Coordinates of C-alpha atoms in Angstrom, one line a residue:
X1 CA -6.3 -6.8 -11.5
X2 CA -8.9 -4.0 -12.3
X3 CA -12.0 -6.7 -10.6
X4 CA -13.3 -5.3 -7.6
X5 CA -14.4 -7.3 -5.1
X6 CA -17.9 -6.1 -5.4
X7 CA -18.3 -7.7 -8.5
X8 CA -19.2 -10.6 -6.7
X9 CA -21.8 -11.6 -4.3
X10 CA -19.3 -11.4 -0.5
X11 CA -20.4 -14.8 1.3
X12 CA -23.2 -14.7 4.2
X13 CA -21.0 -16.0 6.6
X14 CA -17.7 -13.8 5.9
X15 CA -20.4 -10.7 5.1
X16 CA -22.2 -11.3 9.0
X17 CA -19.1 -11.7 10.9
X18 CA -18.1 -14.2 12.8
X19 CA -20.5 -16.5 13.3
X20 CA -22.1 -18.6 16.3
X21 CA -19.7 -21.9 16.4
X22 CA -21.3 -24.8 15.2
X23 CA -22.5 -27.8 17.8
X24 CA -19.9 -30.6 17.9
X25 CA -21.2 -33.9 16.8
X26 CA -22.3 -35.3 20.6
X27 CA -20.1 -37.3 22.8
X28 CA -21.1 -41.4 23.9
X29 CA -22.9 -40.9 26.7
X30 CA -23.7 -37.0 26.5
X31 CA -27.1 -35.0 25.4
X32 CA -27.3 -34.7 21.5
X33 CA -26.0 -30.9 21.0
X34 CA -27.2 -31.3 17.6
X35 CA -31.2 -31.8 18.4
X36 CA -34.0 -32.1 16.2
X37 CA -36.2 -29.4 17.2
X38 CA -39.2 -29.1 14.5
X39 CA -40.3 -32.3 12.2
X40 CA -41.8 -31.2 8.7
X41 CA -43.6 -34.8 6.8
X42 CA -40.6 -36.1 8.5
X43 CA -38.0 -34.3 7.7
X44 CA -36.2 -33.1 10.1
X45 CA -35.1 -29.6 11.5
X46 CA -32.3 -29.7 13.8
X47 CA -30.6 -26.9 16.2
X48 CA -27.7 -26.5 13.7
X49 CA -30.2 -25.3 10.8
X50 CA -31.2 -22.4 13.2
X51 CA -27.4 -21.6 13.9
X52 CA -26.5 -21.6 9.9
X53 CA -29.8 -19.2 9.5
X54 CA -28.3 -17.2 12.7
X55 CA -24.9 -17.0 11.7
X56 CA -26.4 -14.8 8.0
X57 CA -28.4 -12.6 10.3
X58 CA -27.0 -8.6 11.1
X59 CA -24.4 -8.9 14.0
X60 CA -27.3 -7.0 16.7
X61 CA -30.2 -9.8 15.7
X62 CA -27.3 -12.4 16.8
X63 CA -27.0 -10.7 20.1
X64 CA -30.4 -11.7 21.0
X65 CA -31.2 -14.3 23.5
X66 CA -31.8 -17.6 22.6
X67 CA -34.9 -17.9 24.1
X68 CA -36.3 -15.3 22.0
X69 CA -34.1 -15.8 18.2
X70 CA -34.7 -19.4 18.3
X71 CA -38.0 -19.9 18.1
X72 CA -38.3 -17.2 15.3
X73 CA -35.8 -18.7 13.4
X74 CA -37.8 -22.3 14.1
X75 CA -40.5 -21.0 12.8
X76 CA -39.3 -19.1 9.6
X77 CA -37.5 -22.4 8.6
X78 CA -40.7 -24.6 9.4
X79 CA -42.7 -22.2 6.6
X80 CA -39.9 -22.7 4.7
X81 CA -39.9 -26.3 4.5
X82 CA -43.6 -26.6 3.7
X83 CA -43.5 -24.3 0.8
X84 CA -40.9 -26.4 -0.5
X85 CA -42.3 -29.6 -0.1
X86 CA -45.4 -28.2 -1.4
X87 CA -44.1 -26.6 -4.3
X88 CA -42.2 -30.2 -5.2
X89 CA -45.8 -31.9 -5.1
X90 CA -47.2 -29.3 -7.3
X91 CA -44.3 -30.2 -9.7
X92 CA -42.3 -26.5 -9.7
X93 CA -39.7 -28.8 -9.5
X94 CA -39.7 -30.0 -12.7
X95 CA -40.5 -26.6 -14.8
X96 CA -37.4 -25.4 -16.6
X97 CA -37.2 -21.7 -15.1
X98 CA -37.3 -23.4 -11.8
X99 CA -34.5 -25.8 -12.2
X100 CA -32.5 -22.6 -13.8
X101 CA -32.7 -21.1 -10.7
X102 CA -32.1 -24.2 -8.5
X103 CA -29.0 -24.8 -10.0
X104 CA -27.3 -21.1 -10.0
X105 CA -28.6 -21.5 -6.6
X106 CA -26.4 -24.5 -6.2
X107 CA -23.4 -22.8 -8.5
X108 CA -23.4 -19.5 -6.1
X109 CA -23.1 -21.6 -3.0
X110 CA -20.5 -23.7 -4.6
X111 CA -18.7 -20.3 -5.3
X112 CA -19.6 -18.7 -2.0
X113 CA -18.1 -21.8 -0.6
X114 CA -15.0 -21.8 -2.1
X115 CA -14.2 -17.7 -1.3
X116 CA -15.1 -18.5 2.5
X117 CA -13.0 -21.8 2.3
X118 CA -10.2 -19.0 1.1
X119 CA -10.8 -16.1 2.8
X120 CA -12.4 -16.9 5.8
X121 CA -8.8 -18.7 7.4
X122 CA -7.1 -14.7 6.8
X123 CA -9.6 -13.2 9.1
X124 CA -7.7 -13.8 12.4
X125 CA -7.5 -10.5 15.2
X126 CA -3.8 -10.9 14.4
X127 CA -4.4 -9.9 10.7
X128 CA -6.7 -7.8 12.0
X129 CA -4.1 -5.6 14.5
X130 CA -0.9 -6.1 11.8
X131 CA -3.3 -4.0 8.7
X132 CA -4.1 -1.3 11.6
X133 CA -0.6 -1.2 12.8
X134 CA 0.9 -0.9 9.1
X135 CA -2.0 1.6 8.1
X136 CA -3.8 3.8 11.0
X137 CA -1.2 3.2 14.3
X138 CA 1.0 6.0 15.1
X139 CA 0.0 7.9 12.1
X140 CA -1.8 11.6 12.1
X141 CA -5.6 11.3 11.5
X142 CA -7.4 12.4 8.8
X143 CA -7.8 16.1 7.8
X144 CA -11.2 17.7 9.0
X145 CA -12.8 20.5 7.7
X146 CA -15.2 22.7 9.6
X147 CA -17.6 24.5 6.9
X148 CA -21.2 26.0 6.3
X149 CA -22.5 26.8 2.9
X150 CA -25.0 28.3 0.9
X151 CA -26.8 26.6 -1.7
X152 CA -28.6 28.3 -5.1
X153 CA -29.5 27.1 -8.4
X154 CA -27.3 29.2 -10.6
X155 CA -23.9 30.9 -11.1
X156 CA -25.7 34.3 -11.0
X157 CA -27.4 33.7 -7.4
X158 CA -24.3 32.3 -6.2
X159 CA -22.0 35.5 -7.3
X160 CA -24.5 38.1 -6.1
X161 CA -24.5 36.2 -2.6
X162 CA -20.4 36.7 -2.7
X163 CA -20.8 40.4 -3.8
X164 CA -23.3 40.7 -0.8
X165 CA -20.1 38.9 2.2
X166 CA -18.2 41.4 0.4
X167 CA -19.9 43.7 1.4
X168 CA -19.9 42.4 5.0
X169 CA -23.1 40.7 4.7
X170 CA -23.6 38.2 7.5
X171 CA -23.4 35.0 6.3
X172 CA -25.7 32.4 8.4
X173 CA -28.4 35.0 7.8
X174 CA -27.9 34.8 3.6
X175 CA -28.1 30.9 4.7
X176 CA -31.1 30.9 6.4
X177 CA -32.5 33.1 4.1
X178 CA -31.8 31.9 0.7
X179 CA -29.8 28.4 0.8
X180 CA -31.6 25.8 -0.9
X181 CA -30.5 23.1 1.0
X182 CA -33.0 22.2 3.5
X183 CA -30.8 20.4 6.3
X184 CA -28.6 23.4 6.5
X185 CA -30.1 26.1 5.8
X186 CA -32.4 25.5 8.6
X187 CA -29.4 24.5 11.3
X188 CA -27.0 26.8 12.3
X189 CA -27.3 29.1 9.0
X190 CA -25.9 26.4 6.5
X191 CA -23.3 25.2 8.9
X192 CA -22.3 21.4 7.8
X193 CA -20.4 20.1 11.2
X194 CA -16.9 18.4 11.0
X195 CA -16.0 16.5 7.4
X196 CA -13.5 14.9 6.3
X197 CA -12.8 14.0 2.5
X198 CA -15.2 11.4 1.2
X199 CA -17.8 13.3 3.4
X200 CA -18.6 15.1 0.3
X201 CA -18.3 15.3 -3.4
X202 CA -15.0 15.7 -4.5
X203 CA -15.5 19.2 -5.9
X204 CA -16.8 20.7 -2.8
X205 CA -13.9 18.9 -0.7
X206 CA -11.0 20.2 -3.1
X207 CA -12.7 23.7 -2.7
X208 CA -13.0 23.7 1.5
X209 CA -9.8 22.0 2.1
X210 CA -8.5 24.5 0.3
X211 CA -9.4 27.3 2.2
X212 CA -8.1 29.1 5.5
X213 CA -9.8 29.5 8.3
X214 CA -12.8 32.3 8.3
X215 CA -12.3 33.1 4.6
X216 CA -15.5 32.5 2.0
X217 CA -15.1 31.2 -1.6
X218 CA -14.2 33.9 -3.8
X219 CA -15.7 32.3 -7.1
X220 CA -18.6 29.8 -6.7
X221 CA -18.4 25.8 -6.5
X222 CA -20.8 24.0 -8.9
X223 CA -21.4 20.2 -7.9
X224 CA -24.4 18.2 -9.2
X225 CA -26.4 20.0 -6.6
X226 CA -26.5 23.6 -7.7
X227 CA -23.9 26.5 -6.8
X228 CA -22.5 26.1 -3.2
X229 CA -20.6 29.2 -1.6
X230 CA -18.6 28.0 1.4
X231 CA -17.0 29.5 4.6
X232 CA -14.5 27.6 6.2
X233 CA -14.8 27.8 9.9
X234 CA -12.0 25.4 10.9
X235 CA -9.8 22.8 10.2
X236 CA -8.2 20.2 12.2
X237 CA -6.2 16.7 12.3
X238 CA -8.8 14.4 13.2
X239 CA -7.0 12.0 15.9
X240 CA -5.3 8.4 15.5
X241 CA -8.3 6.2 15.6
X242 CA -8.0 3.1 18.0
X243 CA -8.3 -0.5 16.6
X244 CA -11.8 -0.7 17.9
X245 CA -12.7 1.9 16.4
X246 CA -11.4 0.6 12.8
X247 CA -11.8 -3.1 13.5
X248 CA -14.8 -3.6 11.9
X249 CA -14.0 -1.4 8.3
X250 CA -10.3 -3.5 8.6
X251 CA -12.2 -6.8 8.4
X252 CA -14.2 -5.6 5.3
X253 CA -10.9 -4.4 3.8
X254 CA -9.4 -7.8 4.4
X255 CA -12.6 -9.4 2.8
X256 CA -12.2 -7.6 -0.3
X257 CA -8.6 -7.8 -0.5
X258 CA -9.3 -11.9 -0.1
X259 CA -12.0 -12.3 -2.5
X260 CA -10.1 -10.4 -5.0
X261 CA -7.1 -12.7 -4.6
X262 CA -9.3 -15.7 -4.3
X263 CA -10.6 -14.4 -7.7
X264 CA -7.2 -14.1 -9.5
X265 CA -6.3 -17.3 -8.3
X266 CA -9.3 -19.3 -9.5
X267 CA -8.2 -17.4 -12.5
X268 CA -4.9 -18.4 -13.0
X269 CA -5.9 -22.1 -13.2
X270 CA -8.4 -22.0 -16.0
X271 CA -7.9 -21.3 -19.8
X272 CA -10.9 -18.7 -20.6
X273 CA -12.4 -17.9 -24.4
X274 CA -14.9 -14.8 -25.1
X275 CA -16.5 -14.5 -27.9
X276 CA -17.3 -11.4 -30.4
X277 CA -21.1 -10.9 -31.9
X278 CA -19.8 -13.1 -34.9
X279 CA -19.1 -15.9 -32.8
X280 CA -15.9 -16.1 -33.3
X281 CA -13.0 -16.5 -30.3
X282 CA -11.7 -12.9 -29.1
X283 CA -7.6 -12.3 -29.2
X284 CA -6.8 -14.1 -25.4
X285 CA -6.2 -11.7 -22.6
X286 CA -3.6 -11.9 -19.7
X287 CA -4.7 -13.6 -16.7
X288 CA -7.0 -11.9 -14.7
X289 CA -7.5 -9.0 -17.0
X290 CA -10.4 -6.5 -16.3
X291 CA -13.6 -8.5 -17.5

């Protein structure tokens, strides 16, 4: 299925992590662990509307004490709640637009519910540990590339500079000197650090990886940046990453994988029909076909 997963909006609570657990419905005879802690024209705010606002917020906001995230949240969901209710008695409500946009509202968290409903169950640590064991564990890391450049605008700067390290010019001085790319050229004479491929355009990786050790580019690289003439300084095996290390990028990887199988599913069990500019049915398609 050519659909990727970004195609569609990835649900709060899959997106955030895992999320704070819920309060159980309290026990005869025990404290309500449901509360209501704000009242707006009587209606009410309980604990569990600040733990569903919680559980979309980024993973560090989460870690913050209750003391101090509650009452923000309380708050932000009291001003909430009087906009609404005052936008109903104004009658925004009723306008067209509005209801348009109340009821995609309502459709995406139908949808969102249904790919966290299907995805959400997948998420376990053991799903977590069998991906890193099948993909990362006991596997070489990735190649790494250790490289400084030079920047110009055009072919012609970019060969003169190669005629000039030909001629045994020194090359983090040329970097300093004439590189047009300000991060570099003003560290180390052009020098870039470690990368590894997806650290830089394609173009430049294919050149650098390609290189030994202490050598220049012969012929200059041309990316959408200008002209780049590259030393390679080193290269090395970048080592096995732990799980840790790769937990968090596994779990996206199994969100995507999900959604896109949740997709092809909900796909399978419906009979869709496009239509041309005439209006007229297009020839059907296979099943989850690119769309």
């Amino acid at each position: 299925m050519a659909l990727l997963a970004s195609s569609f909006i990835i649900p709060p609570a899959l997106a955030a992590g895992p999320a704070p657990v819920a309060a159980k419905p309290a026990a005869a005879g025990t404290a309500d662990q449901n509360p209501v802690l704000a009242s707006v024209n009587g209606q009410d705010i309980r604990l569990n509307d600040v733990r569903q606002a919680m559980a979309s917020m980024p993973e560090q906001l989460r870690k913050l004490p209750d003391n101090i995230i509650v009452p923000i949240l309380l708050n932000q969901l009291v001003d909430q709640r009087a906009i609404q209710i005052a936008a109903a008695k104004a009658g925004l409500d009723k306008q067209p637009d509005v209801q348009q946009q109340m009821q995609q509202a309502a459709q995406n968290a139908l949808q969102n519910a249904y790919l966290s409903a299907q995805v959400a169950p997948t998420l376990t640590d053991e799903a977590v540990k069998t991906y890193y064991d099948q993909n990362y564990a006991n596997k070489p890391g990735a190649e790494e590339v250790h490289a400084r450049h030079i920047l110009v605008k055009s072919e012609a700067e970019a060969n003169d500079i190669i005629r000039q390290l030909k001629a045994g010019a020194d090359f983090g001085q040329l970097a300093t000197k004439l590189s047009t790319d300000p991060g570099s050229a003003k560290q180390n004479g052009g020098d870039l650090g470690w990368f590894k491929k997806g650290d830089m355009l394609p173009t430049f990786w294919d050149a650098a990886s390609a290189m030994q050790p202490n050598s220049f580019s012969q012929t200059p690289v041309h990316t959408q940046y200008g002209w780049h003439v590259i030393q390679v300084l080193g290269k090395r095996t970048a080592p096995t990453p732990t799980l840790d290390a790769m937990r968090d990028q596994i779990r996206q990887k199994l969100i995507q994988e999900g959604v896109q199988k949740a997709v092809s599913n909900a796909l399978s069990q419906v009979k869709v029909v496009r239509f041309g500019p005439d209006g007229k049915p297009l020839p059907e398609t296979q099943p989850g076909a690119a769309h």
